[in-house]
Amino acid sequence: MDFTTYLKNYPSKSGRFGRFGGAYLPEQLVPAMEEITQAYLTICHSSQFINELRRIRREFQGRPTPVYHCENLSRKLGNCQIYLKREDLNHSGAHKLNHCMGEGLLAKFMGKKRIIAETGAGQHGVALATAAAFFGLECTIYMGEVDIAKQAPNVARMKVLGANVVPVSTGLKTLKEAVDAAFEDYLQNYKDTIYCIGSAVGPHPFPMMVRDFQMVVGEEARAQFQDMMGFLPDVVTACVGGGSNSIGFFLPFINDPVEIVGVEPLGRGEKLGDHAASMSYGTEGVMHGFDSIMLKDENGNPAPVYSIASGLDYPSVGPEHAFLREVGRIKYDVASDIETVDAFFKLSRYEGIIPALESAHALAYAMRRAREMDKGSILVNLSGRGDKDLDYVIEHYGYGDDFKDFDKPAQVQQVADVQPADETPAVNEDN
Ligand SMILES: *Cc1c(COP(=O)(O)O)cnc(C)c1O
């Protein structure tokens, strides 16, 4: 396949990446999605919109975020050099704000008064509440009661930012019910409201818009690396939950001689329910309004998923990922919980950067590859910072004394007193 014209041709007018993607919607919402698509396709070419988004990124978000060479970590692993794109330094601590600010600005340009979403662990809710505060939009976030109880700090953040957090008390009181409640709200209120999806998933135009808003990450990183080094990295890698930080980071390299690898959570192992590696173990299906690769249970419904990183436990993946693997441009690999925790502690201890557990999956993969390659360079998208994960990690793994060692890869390292949690931690996907 020729990738020089890729961005012009994908997605198609109907939102397809090959046979993946599309928009599977209740009839009432077809005009609402059509309105968003048309508005976006017009606005994204307007210099007023582009200039305003640039100003926001520079002055409010603190972009560009730096590219950083992990000299200490690289030296410990051999001769391959690891670099990080520091999205953990993006305002509010992760890449999610990149698309939330884009969606907020779009809502403003369309004259909408209100943005809504559901949230699981609360990361998307916080990013969207931040955007709403900035743009002076009303913001309603639906969240299961069980999640509200587990995620007190993020609930507090959303409220301080002015969002209306609506507890959902039906069913299991977690993400699925929150999605239903947000959807119900949207059906009633789509005239003055936009439903802001938290990753490169959902019906067209969301996978396209979220990708476009996240591409600033890869564009910056490619130029910064080229400036620093005079050439491009051999491998670029990022973690894949719904697939927003990864697709935005990867696409600017699509036409380069660079190996691109998405990293999914292997969790506790290969058994269904123990991981959330949709690309690696899933099959094609339709859920949440789009066609992609997904993990299904025996009845064909979305399967239960697990990851130590609550932002990665989603049973499907953005349709563009499914397509780019099928045409052979992007590869997918996995990192287990234990490798991830190892990467989390090693980056903290040897570089002074505490990564989000989501991002630590990509770093774990990069560390494994660095040992194998023993030359060249790997650029990792560090999608977020790890403050939010500290309590969990300390409770289950202590302060990392078992993870100081570089002699043995993490998978074979004996971590004596670590028991898997009986209750899965924050099993609620956060997209
Ligand atoms: C939500 C989240 C992710 C996963 O979402 P994607 O859409 O796959 O990028 C990754 N990293 C961090 C820090 C997150 O908060």
XYZ file of C-alpha atoms and ligand atoms in Angstrom:
446
model
C 0.000 0.000 0.000
C 1.132 3.554 -0.778
C 1.121 5.700 2.361
C 2.041 9.056 0.794
C -1.640 9.884 0.298
C -2.923 7.942 3.301
C -4.373 10.865 5.271
C -6.234 12.177 2.220
C -7.909 8.845 1.608
C -8.688 7.567 5.094
C -11.256 7.478 6.441
C -13.646 7.350 3.471
C -16.641 9.709 3.361
C -18.674 7.190 5.303
C -15.982 6.920 7.954
C -14.431 3.630 6.850
C -10.877 2.474 7.222
C -11.103 -0.393 4.775
C -14.069 -2.367 6.111
C -13.553 -1.128 9.684
C -15.176 1.920 11.291
C -18.442 3.352 9.988
C -21.355 4.570 12.104
C -23.882 2.120 13.549
C -26.427 4.432 15.148
C -30.036 4.623 16.268
C -31.936 6.476 13.570
C -32.594 9.570 15.690
C -28.895 10.228 16.014
C -27.980 9.999 12.346
C -28.686 13.708 11.683
C -26.798 14.715 14.863
C -23.648 12.825 13.791
C -24.022 14.203 10.278
C -24.146 17.732 11.717
C -20.953 17.137 13.719
C -19.207 15.643 10.687
C -20.122 18.544 8.414
C -19.211 21.144 11.032
C -15.866 19.483 11.695
C -14.965 19.109 8.014
C -15.681 22.830 7.467
C -14.166 24.160 10.674
C -10.960 22.157 10.536
C -9.978 24.114 7.416
C -10.842 27.527 8.866
C -7.810 29.588 9.817
C -9.713 31.010 12.779
C -10.210 27.512 14.243
C -6.655 26.405 13.487
C -5.096 29.541 14.965
C -7.239 29.393 18.076
C -6.340 25.723 18.640
C -2.642 26.563 18.185
C -2.873 29.372 20.729
C -4.651 27.120 23.232
C -2.054 24.397 22.820
C 0.803 26.809 23.355
C -0.574 29.046 26.101
C -2.945 26.777 28.028
C -1.668 23.241 27.500
C 2.038 24.090 27.487
C 2.777 22.531 24.100
C 5.058 21.533 22.576
C 5.938 18.928 25.195
C 9.612 17.870 25.038
C 11.309 14.780 23.675
C 13.726 13.402 26.274
C 16.651 10.996 25.956
C 16.672 8.390 28.761
C 20.449 8.090 29.024
C 20.535 6.282 32.372
C 17.913 3.732 31.484
C 19.389 3.115 28.016
C 22.871 2.544 29.449
C 21.516 -0.081 31.836
C 19.867 -1.939 28.952
C 22.785 -1.929 26.513
C 23.445 0.114 23.392
C 19.972 0.942 22.128
C 18.773 4.448 23.021
C 15.303 5.079 24.463
C 13.593 8.462 24.035
C 10.285 9.674 25.462
C 7.694 12.046 24.086
C 6.623 13.710 27.314
C 2.812 13.866 27.148
C 2.913 13.530 30.928
C 3.865 17.231 30.836
C 0.787 18.200 28.838
C -1.582 20.244 31.058
C -3.654 17.986 33.342
C -1.040 15.241 33.055
C -1.907 13.203 29.964
C -2.605 13.288 26.255
C -6.395 13.183 26.717
C -6.619 16.953 26.940
C -5.436 17.197 23.301
C -8.703 15.847 21.938
C -10.889 17.273 24.696
C -9.714 20.811 23.864
C -10.378 20.108 20.181
C -13.863 18.771 20.937
C -14.573 21.735 23.237
C -13.490 24.234 20.593
C -15.661 22.465 18.030
C -18.654 22.663 20.404
C -17.999 26.384 20.818
C -17.758 26.967 17.056
C -20.986 25.013 16.533
C -22.774 27.163 19.099
C -23.416 24.246 21.470
C -23.790 25.081 25.141
C -23.034 21.780 26.740
C -20.647 18.847 26.507
C -21.289 15.455 28.075
C -19.514 12.144 28.492
C -19.264 9.071 30.634
C -16.150 8.174 32.551
C -14.859 5.032 34.250
C -11.710 5.765 36.216
C -12.329 9.478 35.738
C -9.419 10.479 33.505
C -11.606 11.368 30.547
C -14.051 13.138 32.840
C -11.291 15.306 34.285
C -9.906 16.211 30.846
C -13.359 17.097 29.553
C -14.227 19.100 32.674
C -10.979 21.023 32.147
C -11.965 21.835 28.564
C -15.479 22.844 29.647
C -14.105 25.239 32.264
C -11.807 26.809 29.684
C -14.536 27.297 27.078
C -17.304 28.248 29.500
C -19.427 25.263 28.508
C -21.737 23.315 30.768
C -20.379 19.857 31.445
C -22.163 16.723 32.636
C -20.222 13.565 33.382
C -21.994 10.262 33.983
C -20.236 7.891 36.316
C -21.278 4.624 37.950
C -21.730 4.797 41.724
C -19.168 2.052 42.221
C -16.593 4.061 40.253
C -17.452 7.247 42.116
C -16.627 5.475 45.369
C -13.306 4.157 43.995
C -12.127 7.306 42.243
C -12.628 10.005 44.839
C -9.722 12.263 43.765
C -10.902 12.422 40.143
C -14.496 13.028 41.224
C -13.259 15.914 43.366
C -11.282 17.339 40.438
C -14.275 17.243 38.116
C -16.454 18.990 40.694
C -13.888 21.679 41.457
C -13.634 22.279 37.707
C -17.378 22.908 37.677
C -18.662 19.705 36.096
C -21.923 18.121 37.122
C -21.043 14.538 38.051
C -24.158 12.377 37.786
C -24.040 9.094 39.746
C -25.510 6.146 37.855
C -27.110 3.551 40.103
C -28.535 1.034 37.627
C -27.096 -2.458 36.956
C -23.526 -2.985 38.078
C -23.166 0.798 38.581
C -19.988 1.044 36.497
C -18.929 2.178 33.049
C -21.429 0.303 30.918
C -24.386 1.826 32.753
C -22.711 5.235 32.615
C -22.453 4.917 28.810
C -26.168 4.098 28.624
C -27.077 7.082 30.794
C -24.913 9.479 28.784
C -26.420 8.130 25.582
C -29.939 8.664 26.916
C -29.046 12.265 27.768
C -27.627 12.793 24.292
C -30.781 11.428 22.621
C -32.831 14.018 24.550
C -30.477 16.943 24.128
C -28.449 16.669 20.950
C -29.655 20.077 19.733
C -27.538 21.987 22.240
C -25.134 19.250 23.405
C -22.137 17.329 22.056
C -21.285 13.894 23.349
C -17.491 13.877 23.598
C -15.951 10.468 23.116
C -12.764 9.841 25.062
C -10.697 7.885 22.546
C -10.351 7.180 18.818
C -13.436 4.936 18.975
C -17.201 5.235 18.490
C -19.150 6.075 15.347
C -17.764 8.277 12.573
C -16.630 11.101 12.812
C -15.123 10.469 16.272
C -12.251 8.127 15.340
C -11.201 10.647 12.680
C -11.593 13.781 14.829
C -9.860 12.343 17.872
C -7.020 11.109 15.657
C -6.664 14.507 14.001
C -6.571 16.298 17.361
C -3.989 13.826 18.710
C -1.713 14.042 15.680
C -0.043 17.096 17.180
C 1.825 14.612 19.408
C 3.429 12.685 16.557
C 4.042 15.786 14.454
C 5.913 17.480 17.277
C 7.799 14.329 18.233
C 8.930 13.600 14.673
C 10.260 17.145 14.168
C 11.875 17.252 17.623
C 13.623 13.912 17.199
C 14.811 14.868 13.720
C 16.163 18.164 15.113
C 17.968 16.458 17.998
C 19.452 13.575 16.051
C 19.388 14.401 12.338
C 17.551 11.158 11.566
C 14.389 9.323 12.618
C 14.036 6.632 15.303
C 14.115 2.956 14.277
C 11.019 2.108 16.304
C 8.120 4.198 17.619
C 5.783 2.737 20.201
C 2.789 3.681 22.359
C 0.224 1.939 24.558
C -3.165 1.081 23.061
C -6.408 1.244 25.016
C -9.044 2.723 22.711
C -6.103 3.878 20.640
C -6.021 7.703 20.744
C -2.525 8.514 22.009
C -1.066 5.801 19.795
C -2.808 6.712 16.547
C -1.932 10.407 16.951
C 1.665 9.540 17.698
C 2.022 6.957 14.912
C 0.436 8.571 11.867
C 3.046 11.270 11.250
C 5.562 8.405 10.848
C 3.388 6.352 8.534
C 5.289 7.250 5.396
C 8.742 6.865 7.008
C 11.012 3.816 7.179
C 10.158 3.434 10.864
C 8.823 0.345 12.617
C 5.544 1.144 14.405
C 4.357 -0.980 17.320
C 1.218 -0.615 19.462
C 1.359 -2.208 22.917
C -1.697 -3.775 24.539
C -2.155 -4.908 28.149
C -1.620 -8.640 28.703
C -2.649 -8.154 32.331
C -2.359 -11.390 34.318
C -2.231 -13.673 31.272
C -3.771 -14.970 28.071
C -7.078 -16.221 29.479
C -10.184 -14.243 28.453
C -10.957 -11.899 31.328
C -7.319 -11.645 32.435
C -6.202 -9.126 29.815
C -7.489 -6.395 27.496
C -5.404 -7.160 24.406
C -8.175 -6.810 21.827
C -5.931 -6.688 18.763
C -3.913 -9.681 19.861
C -6.762 -12.004 20.923
C -9.955 -10.483 19.488
C -12.061 -10.974 16.379
C -14.036 -8.642 14.176
C -17.361 -7.317 15.419
C -19.501 -4.232 15.958
C -19.814 -2.482 19.308
C -20.364 1.076 20.539
C -21.305 2.177 17.028
C -18.303 0.984 14.994
C -16.799 -2.075 13.311
C -13.431 -3.192 14.632
C -11.571 -5.973 16.395
C -13.020 -6.840 19.782
C -12.938 -9.337 22.628
C -16.227 -11.238 22.832
C -17.664 -13.664 25.347
C -19.324 -16.929 24.273
C -22.556 -15.058 23.457
C -20.803 -12.563 21.214
C -21.131 -9.698 23.706
C -18.194 -7.515 24.766
C -16.072 -9.712 27.042
C -14.966 -8.763 30.554
C -11.467 -7.288 30.411
C -8.757 -6.580 32.923
C -5.620 -4.470 33.066
C -3.590 -2.992 35.877
C -4.015 0.287 33.969
C -7.642 1.371 34.105
C -7.226 3.495 30.955
C -6.402 0.409 28.885
C -9.151 -2.024 29.824
C -11.426 -1.587 26.842
C -12.677 -4.678 24.946
C -12.166 -3.172 21.489
C -9.839 -0.777 19.709
C -10.204 2.145 17.309
C -11.029 1.007 13.753
C -7.980 2.642 12.201
C -5.727 0.338 14.223
C -7.589 -2.716 12.929
C -7.086 -1.441 9.394
C -3.420 -0.495 9.704
C -2.576 -3.890 11.102
C -4.477 -5.617 8.333
C -2.536 -3.737 5.644
C 0.681 -4.577 7.470
C 1.789 -1.079 8.525
C 1.467 -1.314 12.322
C 2.358 -4.280 14.525
C 0.838 -5.012 17.915
C 2.513 -6.610 20.865
C 1.678 -6.965 24.551
C 3.149 -6.148 27.958
C 2.045 -7.924 31.135
C 1.203 -6.284 34.453
C 4.486 -7.378 35.979
C 6.634 -6.056 33.114
C 4.664 -2.830 33.317
C 5.246 -2.420 37.031
C 8.946 -3.118 36.418
C 9.072 -0.332 33.814
C 7.117 1.966 36.150
C 9.680 1.594 38.928
C 12.752 1.674 36.685
C 11.753 4.908 34.935
C 10.968 6.455 38.320
C 14.197 5.363 39.949
C 16.665 5.812 37.100
C 15.238 8.847 35.292
C 13.134 10.681 37.889
C 9.930 10.335 35.864
C 6.919 8.527 37.352
C 4.888 7.270 34.371
C 1.191 6.418 34.197
C 0.682 2.645 34.304
C -0.880 2.920 30.834
C 2.252 4.516 29.412
C 4.497 2.091 31.320
C 3.184 -0.687 29.027
C 4.816 1.005 26.023
C 7.974 1.600 28.012
C 8.094 -2.062 29.101
C 7.922 -3.105 25.457
C 10.636 -0.575 24.541
C 12.897 -1.928 27.295
C 12.423 -5.492 26.043
C 13.171 -4.438 22.460
C 16.162 -2.332 23.510
C 17.805 -5.396 25.061
C 17.154 -7.442 21.911
C 18.223 -4.792 19.395
C 21.238 -3.534 21.353
C 21.631 -0.655 18.873
C 19.533 2.055 17.220
C 16.806 4.077 18.890
C 13.244 3.718 20.155
C 10.865 6.630 20.683
C 8.099 5.975 23.240
C 4.997 8.073 23.715
C 4.791 8.604 27.471
C 1.046 9.301 27.408
C 0.652 10.411 31.031
C 2.085 10.855 34.498
C 1.751 8.312 37.262
C 0.659 10.275 40.332
C -2.829 8.802 39.970
C -1.367 5.269 40.205
C 0.923 5.688 43.212
C -1.485 4.520 45.924
C -2.367 1.373 44.007
C 1.217 0.519 43.102
C 2.557 1.043 46.624
C -0.220 -1.015 48.159
C 0.476 -3.964 45.840
C 4.206 -3.729 45.083
C 5.732 -1.587 47.814
C 8.325 1.019 46.873
C 9.905 -1.022 44.106
C 12.852 -2.647 45.881
C 12.143 -5.881 43.995
C 12.436 -4.033 40.700
C 15.859 -2.407 40.946
C 17.634 -5.209 39.181
C 18.471 -5.029 35.459
C 20.053 -8.488 35.223
C 16.865 -10.432 34.739
C 13.937 -9.456 32.557
C 10.819 -8.669 34.561
C 8.820 -11.725 33.506
C 11.178 -14.091 35.323
C 11.871 -11.837 38.251
C 10.540 -13.365 41.470
C 8.310 -10.937 43.237
C 7.765 -12.915 46.375
C 4.930 -11.306 48.230
C 2.798 -10.046 45.399
C -0.624 -11.621 45.204
C -3.008 -10.729 42.418
C -5.711 -8.481 43.861
C -8.919 -10.462 44.625
C -10.908 -7.572 43.496
C -9.759 -6.355 40.114
C -8.485 -2.817 40.471
C -10.534 -0.164 38.735
C -11.709 -2.559 36.042
C -13.522 0.256 34.417
C -12.178 1.365 31.134
C -11.700 5.033 31.012
C -12.260 5.942 27.434
C -6.764 6.949 28.865
C -5.305 6.788 28.816
C -4.670 5.930 27.880
C -5.423 5.039 26.942
O -6.222 5.663 25.987
P -5.868 5.687 24.455
O -7.110 6.232 23.838
O -5.563 4.290 23.998
O -4.703 6.573 24.264
C -3.300 5.893 27.844
N -2.543 6.626 28.694
C -3.098 7.439 29.606
C -2.201 8.206 30.505
C -4.499 7.557 29.715
O -5.042 8.361 30.625
